[in-house]
């Protein structure tokens, strides 16, 4: 036998036993986004490497060490997308969707990052992202956050997640703060972890995000960005908080929340859970007013978020959800023509009905065993007698009722008794 080939580490198959939950979740999100008037956009999973370098930032975990970058046959540097915002901006700009327009967009799909695989952290994972362009005021920040809250409610997860909120101010606010922070970090340089030392000059805000406990302890005394906000930036943040308060949404202001990507300004937020161990952030986002211009477009305010689908699925798996995609009926017959035609007729008569036709031959006994294993409520049987009299035997598989034989024309009515 030849050697079997397995999937790539950190890239998972989603098997038929798991896809019903994924589909249920995806349908909930798609329906909700439609209720908020967001439109879906689909972009390629491969882009020019520069797109991510220029948007995410050179001194970030993603660009420094996580991207799947390769040369294609023409010698161009391409990258499997590590996130969706950059592609979304690229596509919207390329097709003129941002010119003097307001856009509410969303996307869904696989993302790729070369990280150490563990529960809730994979090399191919999936995100659903939501982006709103052309609105500078905090009402849209609030809309996005309220949309995400409604999603948790619809998924039955609202008890599991809390909202952490912060503001990064404007570019100018951050420049002032940066100077103060760098001074502080330099005073403690020798006690910081290596990554943080390296980031002092190039991207000091990211030090706040360090997962190193000793670094975190030192940061307890670090200057805080709130003290460097302009009046305008403070007003944006205060208005957002007031809107969330008015909508009865509680949140925690976390001054250390900076997010791992360079393009954020003003609002940043994360929905976090303590039910998933270290991988606690299920949804993260914020405002990125500078990004469109940074990628060559006209200055366009923007705000968005992305949720990690695997982490949300892990949370959903902890709930007891009754998702039943089993067939309603299983069609059994001696003669394949009889079963195929009956099944086709049932699908024509009732588009809601899930019909599984026995194929592949076998005795009645083995066909009925499969009918039982399929999870179907009812088996429909056409044996020699039924075929001769144009009738069908309806055999309940989950209730202790007797089976009955009815004319083919009455099958639908008989089925209705079992399929409320
Ligand atoms: P983390 O701090 O956990 O690495 P991040 O800041 O890199 O997260 P984002 O780029 O903000 O993550 O992505 C948004 C969401 O996508 C995350 O909150 C998380 O739910 C999910 N996510 C990110 N990276 C992964 C991964 N490697 N595997 C699974 N989900 C991920
Ligand atoms: Mg990360």
Coordinates of C-alpha atoms and ligand atoms in Angstrom, one line a residue:
X1 CA 0.0 0.0 0.0
X2 CA 1.3 3.5 -0.7
X3 CA 1.8 5.9 2.2
X4 CA -1.2 8.0 3.1
X5 CA -1.1 11.8 2.9
X6 CA -2.4 13.8 5.7
X7 CA -3.6 17.4 5.9
X8 CA -1.1 20.2 6.8
X9 CA -0.5 20.8 10.5
X10 CA -2.9 23.5 11.8
X11 CA -5.2 23.2 8.8
X12 CA -8.3 21.3 9.6
X13 CA -11.0 19.4 7.8
X14 CA -14.5 20.3 8.9
X15 CA -16.3 17.0 8.8
X16 CA -20.0 16.2 8.0
X17 CA -20.7 15.7 11.8
X18 CA -19.5 19.3 12.4
X19 CA -20.8 21.1 9.3
X20 CA -24.4 21.4 10.5
X21 CA -23.3 23.6 13.4
X22 CA -21.1 25.7 11.1
X23 CA -24.0 26.1 8.6
X24 CA -26.4 27.0 11.4
X25 CA -24.0 29.6 12.7
X26 CA -23.2 31.0 9.2
X27 CA -26.9 31.3 8.4
X28 CA -27.6 33.2 11.7
X29 CA -24.8 35.7 10.9
X30 CA -25.8 36.1 7.2
X31 CA -29.4 36.7 8.2
X32 CA -28.5 39.2 10.9
X33 CA -26.2 41.1 8.6
X34 CA -28.9 41.4 6.1
X35 CA -31.2 42.9 8.8
X36 CA -28.6 45.6 9.4
X37 CA -28.3 46.2 5.6
X38 CA -24.7 44.9 5.2
X39 CA -23.8 43.5 1.8
X40 CA -21.4 40.6 1.2
X41 CA -18.1 41.0 -0.7
X42 CA -16.0 38.1 -1.8
X43 CA -12.3 38.6 -2.6
X44 CA -9.5 36.2 -3.7
X45 CA -7.6 34.4 -0.9
X46 CA -4.3 35.4 -2.5
X47 CA -3.1 39.0 -2.8
X48 CA 0.1 40.8 -3.5
X49 CA 2.4 40.6 -0.5
X50 CA 2.7 44.4 -0.4
X51 CA -1.0 44.8 0.3
X52 CA -0.5 43.2 3.7
X53 CA 2.9 44.8 4.4
X54 CA 1.5 48.2 3.8
X55 CA -1.7 47.8 5.7
X56 CA -1.1 45.6 8.7
X57 CA 2.4 47.1 9.3
X58 CA 5.9 45.8 9.1
X59 CA 6.4 45.5 12.9
X60 CA 3.5 43.3 13.7
X61 CA 3.3 39.6 14.5
X62 CA 1.5 38.9 11.3
X63 CA 4.0 40.5 8.9
X64 CA 7.1 39.6 10.9
X65 CA 6.5 36.0 11.3
X66 CA 3.0 34.6 10.4
X67 CA 2.4 35.2 6.7
X68 CA 2.3 32.4 4.1
X69 CA 4.3 34.2 1.4
X70 CA 5.6 32.6 -1.7
X71 CA 6.9 33.5 -5.2
X72 CA 4.6 32.4 -8.0
X73 CA 5.8 31.2 -11.4
X74 CA 6.2 34.8 -12.6
X75 CA 8.4 35.7 -9.7
X76 CA 5.8 37.9 -8.0
X77 CA 5.6 37.8 -4.2
X78 CA 2.1 36.6 -3.2
X79 CA 0.6 36.0 0.2
X80 CA -2.3 33.9 1.4
X81 CA -4.5 36.4 3.1
X82 CA -3.9 36.6 6.9
X83 CA -7.0 38.7 7.5
X84 CA -9.8 40.3 5.5
X85 CA -9.8 44.1 6.0
X86 CA -6.9 44.8 3.6
X87 CA -8.4 42.8 0.8
X88 CA -11.8 44.4 1.4
X89 CA -10.3 47.9 1.2
X90 CA -8.3 46.9 -1.9
X91 CA -11.4 45.6 -3.7
X92 CA -13.7 48.4 -2.6
X93 CA -11.1 51.0 -3.8
X94 CA -10.3 49.2 -7.0
X95 CA -13.9 49.1 -8.0
X96 CA -14.8 52.6 -7.0
X97 CA -17.1 51.6 -4.1
X98 CA -15.6 54.2 -1.8
X99 CA -15.9 57.3 -4.0
X100 CA -18.1 59.6 -2.0
X101 CA -20.1 56.6 -0.8
X102 CA -21.2 54.9 2.3
X103 CA -20.6 51.2 2.2
X104 CA -21.6 48.5 4.7
X105 CA -19.8 45.3 3.8
X106 CA -19.1 41.9 5.2
X107 CA -17.0 38.9 4.1
X108 CA -16.4 35.4 5.2
X109 CA -13.7 32.9 4.6
X110 CA -10.4 31.2 5.4
X111 CA -7.4 33.2 6.6
X112 CA -3.8 31.9 6.9
X113 CA -1.2 32.5 9.6
X114 CA 1.8 30.5 10.4
X115 CA 1.3 30.2 14.2
X116 CA 1.8 27.5 16.7
X117 CA -1.3 25.3 16.4
X118 CA -3.3 24.8 19.6
X119 CA -7.0 24.8 20.7
X120 CA -8.5 27.9 19.2
X121 CA -5.4 28.8 17.1
X122 CA -4.8 27.3 13.7
X123 CA -2.8 28.0 10.5
X124 CA -5.9 28.0 8.4
X125 CA -8.8 29.5 10.3
X126 CA -12.0 31.3 9.3
X127 CA -13.3 34.7 10.0
X128 CA -16.5 36.7 9.3
X129 CA -15.7 40.3 9.1
X130 CA -17.8 43.4 8.9
X131 CA -16.6 46.8 7.6
X132 CA -18.3 50.2 7.3
X133 CA -16.8 52.9 5.1
X134 CA -17.5 56.6 4.8
X135 CA -18.7 57.4 8.3
X136 CA -16.6 59.3 10.8
X137 CA -19.0 59.6 13.7
X138 CA -19.2 57.2 16.6
X139 CA -22.8 56.2 15.8
X140 CA -21.5 53.7 13.3
X141 CA -19.0 52.4 15.8
X142 CA -21.9 51.8 18.1
X143 CA -24.0 50.2 15.4
X144 CA -21.3 47.6 14.8
X145 CA -20.9 46.8 18.5
X146 CA -24.7 46.5 18.9
X147 CA -24.8 44.3 15.9
X148 CA -22.2 42.0 17.4
X149 CA -24.1 42.0 20.7
X150 CA -27.3 41.0 18.9
X151 CA -25.4 38.2 17.3
X152 CA -24.3 36.8 20.7
X153 CA -27.9 36.9 21.8
X154 CA -29.1 35.1 18.8
X155 CA -26.4 32.4 19.2
X156 CA -27.2 32.1 23.0
X157 CA -23.7 33.2 23.9
X158 CA -24.4 36.6 25.5
X159 CA -23.5 35.2 29.0
X160 CA -20.1 34.0 27.8
X161 CA -18.6 37.1 26.3
X162 CA -17.7 40.6 27.6
X163 CA -16.9 43.7 25.7
X164 CA -13.5 45.4 26.2
X165 CA -13.2 48.9 24.8
X166 CA -10.5 51.4 24.4
X167 CA -9.5 54.4 22.2
X168 CA -6.2 54.8 20.5
X169 CA -6.9 58.5 19.7
X170 CA -5.8 60.2 16.5
X171 CA -2.4 59.8 14.9
X172 CA -1.3 63.1 16.5
X173 CA -2.5 62.0 20.0
X174 CA -0.6 58.8 19.5
X175 CA 2.6 60.6 18.4
X176 CA 2.6 62.6 21.7
X177 CA 1.8 59.5 23.8
X178 CA 4.4 57.5 21.9
X179 CA 7.1 59.9 23.0
X180 CA 6.1 59.6 26.7
X181 CA 5.8 55.8 26.4
X182 CA 9.2 55.4 24.7
X183 CA 10.8 57.4 27.5
X184 CA 9.2 55.2 30.1
X185 CA 10.1 51.9 28.2
X186 CA 13.7 53.0 27.8
X187 CA 13.9 53.5 31.6
X188 CA 12.9 49.8 32.0
X189 CA 14.5 48.5 28.9
X190 CA 16.6 45.8 30.6
X191 CA 13.7 44.2 32.3
X192 CA 11.5 43.9 29.2
X193 CA 11.2 40.8 27.1
X194 CA 13.2 40.6 23.9
X195 CA 10.3 41.3 21.5
X196 CA 9.3 44.3 23.5
X197 CA 12.9 45.7 23.6
X198 CA 13.0 45.4 19.9
X199 CA 9.7 47.2 19.5
X200 CA 10.5 50.2 21.7
X201 CA 11.7 52.3 18.7
X202 CA 9.8 50.7 15.9
X203 CA 6.3 50.1 17.4
X204 CA 6.2 50.9 21.1
X205 CA 2.4 50.7 21.4
X206 CA 2.6 47.1 20.6
X207 CA 4.6 46.6 23.8
X208 CA 1.4 47.3 25.7
X209 CA 0.0 44.2 24.0
X210 CA 2.9 41.9 25.2
X211 CA 1.8 38.6 26.7
X212 CA 5.0 38.5 28.8
X213 CA 3.9 38.6 32.5
X214 CA 7.0 40.5 33.7
X215 CA 6.6 43.1 30.9
X216 CA 2.9 43.4 31.9
X217 CA 3.9 44.1 35.5
X218 CA 6.2 46.9 34.5
X219 CA 3.5 48.4 32.3
X220 CA 1.4 48.9 35.4
X221 CA 3.2 52.2 35.9
X222 CA 3.3 53.2 32.2
X223 CA 1.7 56.4 31.0
X224 CA -1.8 56.0 29.7
X225 CA -3.1 57.1 26.3
X226 CA -6.3 58.6 27.8
X227 CA -4.2 61.4 29.2
X228 CA -2.9 62.3 25.8
X229 CA -6.2 62.5 23.9
X230 CA -7.2 65.7 22.1
X231 CA -10.6 67.1 22.9
X232 CA -12.0 65.8 19.7
X233 CA -10.7 62.2 20.3
X234 CA -12.1 62.3 23.8
X235 CA -15.4 63.4 22.5
X236 CA -15.6 60.6 20.0
X237 CA -14.9 58.1 22.7
X238 CA -17.4 59.7 25.1
X239 CA -20.1 59.7 22.5
X240 CA -19.6 56.1 21.7
X241 CA -19.7 55.2 25.4
X242 CA -22.9 57.2 25.8
X243 CA -24.5 55.4 22.9
X244 CA -23.6 52.0 24.3
X245 CA -24.9 53.1 27.7
X246 CA -28.2 54.2 26.2
X247 CA -28.5 50.8 24.5
X248 CA -27.9 49.1 27.9
X249 CA -24.7 47.5 26.8
X250 CA -22.1 47.1 29.5
X251 CA -18.4 47.1 28.7
X252 CA -15.0 47.3 30.4
X253 CA -12.6 50.1 29.4
X254 CA -9.2 48.5 29.0
X255 CA -6.5 51.1 28.6
X256 CA -4.0 48.3 27.5
X257 CA -6.1 47.2 24.6
X258 CA -4.2 48.2 21.5
X259 CA -4.8 45.4 19.0
X260 CA -2.1 43.7 17.0
X261 CA -2.5 45.6 13.7
X262 CA -1.1 49.0 13.0
X263 CA -4.0 50.5 11.1
X264 CA -6.3 51.3 14.0
X265 CA -7.2 54.7 15.4
X266 CA -9.8 55.9 17.9
X267 CA -12.2 53.0 18.8
X268 CA -10.8 49.5 19.4
X269 CA -12.7 46.7 21.0
X270 CA -12.6 43.0 21.7
X271 CA -15.3 40.5 22.8
X272 CA -13.6 38.1 25.1
X273 CA -14.6 34.9 26.9
X274 CA -12.9 33.0 29.7
X275 CA -14.4 29.7 28.5
X276 CA -11.7 29.0 25.9
X277 CA -8.5 29.2 28.0
X278 CA -5.7 31.4 26.5
X279 CA -7.5 32.0 23.1
X280 CA -10.2 34.2 24.7
X281 CA -10.8 36.8 22.0
X282 CA -13.7 35.8 19.7
X283 CA -14.2 39.0 18.0
X284 CA -12.0 42.1 17.5
X285 CA -12.1 45.3 15.7
X286 CA -12.0 49.1 15.7
X287 CA -11.7 52.2 13.6
X288 CA -9.1 52.5 10.9
X289 CA -9.6 56.0 9.4
X290 CA -6.1 56.1 7.9
X291 CA -6.0 52.8 6.0
X292 CA -7.7 53.6 2.8
X293 CA -5.4 56.6 2.2
X294 CA -2.4 54.5 3.2
X295 CA -3.3 52.0 0.4
X296 CA -3.5 54.8 -2.1
X297 CA -7.2 55.9 -1.9
X298 CA -8.8 59.1 -0.8
X299 CA -9.0 59.6 3.0
X300 CA -12.0 57.6 4.0
X301 CA -13.2 56.9 7.6
X302 CA -13.8 53.3 8.3
X303 CA -14.6 50.9 11.2
X304 CA -15.0 47.2 11.3
X305 CA -14.4 43.9 13.2
X306 CA -13.6 40.3 12.5
X307 CA -14.8 37.3 14.5
X308 CA -12.9 34.0 14.7
X309 CA -15.3 31.3 13.6
X310 CA -13.5 28.3 15.1
X311 CA -13.5 30.0 18.5
X312 CA -17.2 30.8 18.3
X313 CA -17.9 27.2 17.2
X314 CA -16.0 26.0 20.2
X315 CA -18.3 28.1 22.4
X316 CA -21.3 26.8 20.6
X317 CA -20.2 23.3 21.1
X318 CA -20.4 23.9 24.8
X319 CA -24.1 24.7 24.5
X320 CA -26.8 22.1 23.9
X321 CA -28.2 23.0 20.5
X322 CA -30.7 20.8 18.8
X323 CA -29.6 20.9 15.2
X324 CA -31.2 18.1 13.2
X325 CA -30.3 17.7 9.6
X326 CA -31.2 14.1 9.4
X327 CA -33.5 13.1 6.5
X328 CA -37.2 13.1 7.2
X329 CA -37.8 10.0 5.1
X330 CA -35.8 7.1 3.8
X331 CA -37.0 5.4 0.7
X332 CA -36.6 1.7 0.4
X333 CA -37.6 -0.5 -2.6
X334 CA -36.9 -3.7 -4.5
X335 CA -36.8 -1.9 -7.8
X336 CA -34.5 1.2 -8.0
X337 CA -36.9 2.8 -10.5
X338 CA -39.7 2.7 -8.0
X339 CA -37.7 4.4 -5.2
X340 CA -36.0 7.0 -7.4
X341 CA -39.3 8.0 -8.9
X342 CA -41.1 8.1 -5.6
X343 CA -38.3 10.2 -4.0
X344 CA -38.4 12.7 -7.0
X345 CA -42.2 13.0 -6.6
X346 CA -41.9 13.7 -2.9
X347 CA -39.3 16.4 -3.6
X348 CA -41.6 18.0 -6.2
X349 CA -44.6 17.9 -3.9
X350 CA -42.8 19.2 -0.7
X351 CA -39.6 21.2 -1.2
X352 CA -39.1 21.3 2.6
X353 CA -38.8 17.5 2.8
X354 CA -35.4 15.9 3.3
X355 CA -35.5 12.7 1.4
X356 CA -32.8 10.0 1.4
X357 CA -33.1 7.4 -1.3
X358 CA -31.6 4.0 -0.7
X359 CA -29.0 3.3 -3.4
X360 CA -26.5 0.5 -3.8
X361 CA -28.8 -2.5 -3.5
X362 CA -29.1 -5.0 -0.7
X363 CA -31.9 -6.9 1.0
X364 CA -34.9 -5.2 2.6
X365 CA -33.5 -6.0 6.0
X366 CA -30.2 -4.3 5.3
X367 CA -32.0 -1.4 3.6
X368 CA -34.2 -0.9 6.7
X369 CA -31.1 -1.0 9.0
X370 CA -29.7 1.8 7.0
X371 CA -33.0 3.7 7.2
X372 CA -32.8 3.4 11.0
X373 CA -29.2 4.6 11.1
X374 CA -29.9 7.5 8.9
X375 CA -31.9 9.2 11.7
X376 CA -35.0 9.4 9.4
X377 CA -38.4 9.6 11.0
X378 CA -40.1 7.4 8.5
X379 CA -39.2 4.7 6.0
X380 CA -41.2 4.5 2.8
X381 CA -41.2 1.0 1.4
X382 CA -42.2 -0.2 -2.0
X383 CA -42.0 -4.0 -2.2
X384 CA -43.5 -6.3 -4.8
X385 CA -47.1 -6.0 -3.4
X386 CA -46.9 -2.2 -3.2
X387 CA -45.5 -2.0 -6.7
X388 CA -48.4 -4.1 -8.0
X389 CA -51.1 -1.9 -6.3
X390 CA -49.4 1.5 -6.7
X391 CA -49.2 1.9 -2.9
X392 CA -46.5 2.7 -0.4
X393 CA -45.9 1.3 3.1
X394 CA -45.2 4.0 5.6
X395 CA -43.1 2.7 8.5
X396 CA -42.5 5.0 11.5
X397 CA -39.0 4.5 12.7
X398 CA -39.0 6.6 15.9
X399 CA -42.5 6.0 17.2
X400 CA -44.1 2.8 18.2
X401 CA -47.0 3.2 15.7
X402 CA -47.9 0.4 13.4
X403 CA -46.9 0.7 9.8
X404 CA -49.7 1.4 7.2
X405 CA -50.0 0.9 3.5
X406 CA -51.5 3.7 1.6
X407 CA -52.1 4.6 -2.1
X408 CA -49.2 6.6 -3.5
X409 CA -51.4 9.6 -3.9
X410 CA -51.9 9.6 -0.1
X411 CA -48.3 9.4 1.0
X412 CA -47.9 13.1 1.6
X413 CA -51.0 13.2 3.9
X414 CA -49.8 10.1 5.8
X415 CA -46.3 11.6 6.2
X416 CA -47.7 14.8 7.7
X417 CA -48.8 12.8 10.7
X418 CA -45.2 12.1 11.6
X419 CA -43.5 15.2 10.5
X420 CA -45.0 18.0 12.5
Ligands
LIG1 P1 -4.6 36.8 18.9 O1 -4.2 37.9 19.9 O2 -5.5 35.7 19.6 O3 -3.5 36.2 18.1 P2 -5.2 38.6 16.8 O4 -5.2 39.9 17.4 O5 -4.0 38.1 16.0 O6 -5.6 37.5 17.9 P3 -7.2 39.4 14.8 O7 -6.2 39.6 13.8 O8 -7.8 40.6 15.5 O9 -6.5 38.4 15.9 O10 -8.3 38.4 14.3 C1 -9.7 38.5 14.7 C2 -10.1 37.2 15.3 O11 -9.8 36.1 14.5 C3 -9.5 36.9 16.7 O12 -10.1 37.6 17.7 C4 -9.7 35.4 16.8 O13 -11.0 35.1 17.2 C5 -9.5 35.0 15.4 N1 -8.2 34.5 15.1 C6 -7.0 35.2 14.9 N2 -6.0 34.3 14.7 C7 -6.5 33.1 14.7 C8 -5.9 31.8 14.6 N3 -4.6 31.6 14.3 N4 -6.7 30.7 14.7 C9 -8.0 30.9 15.0 N5 -8.6 32.0 15.1 C10 -7.9 33.1 15.0
LIG2 MG1 -2.4 36.8 16.5

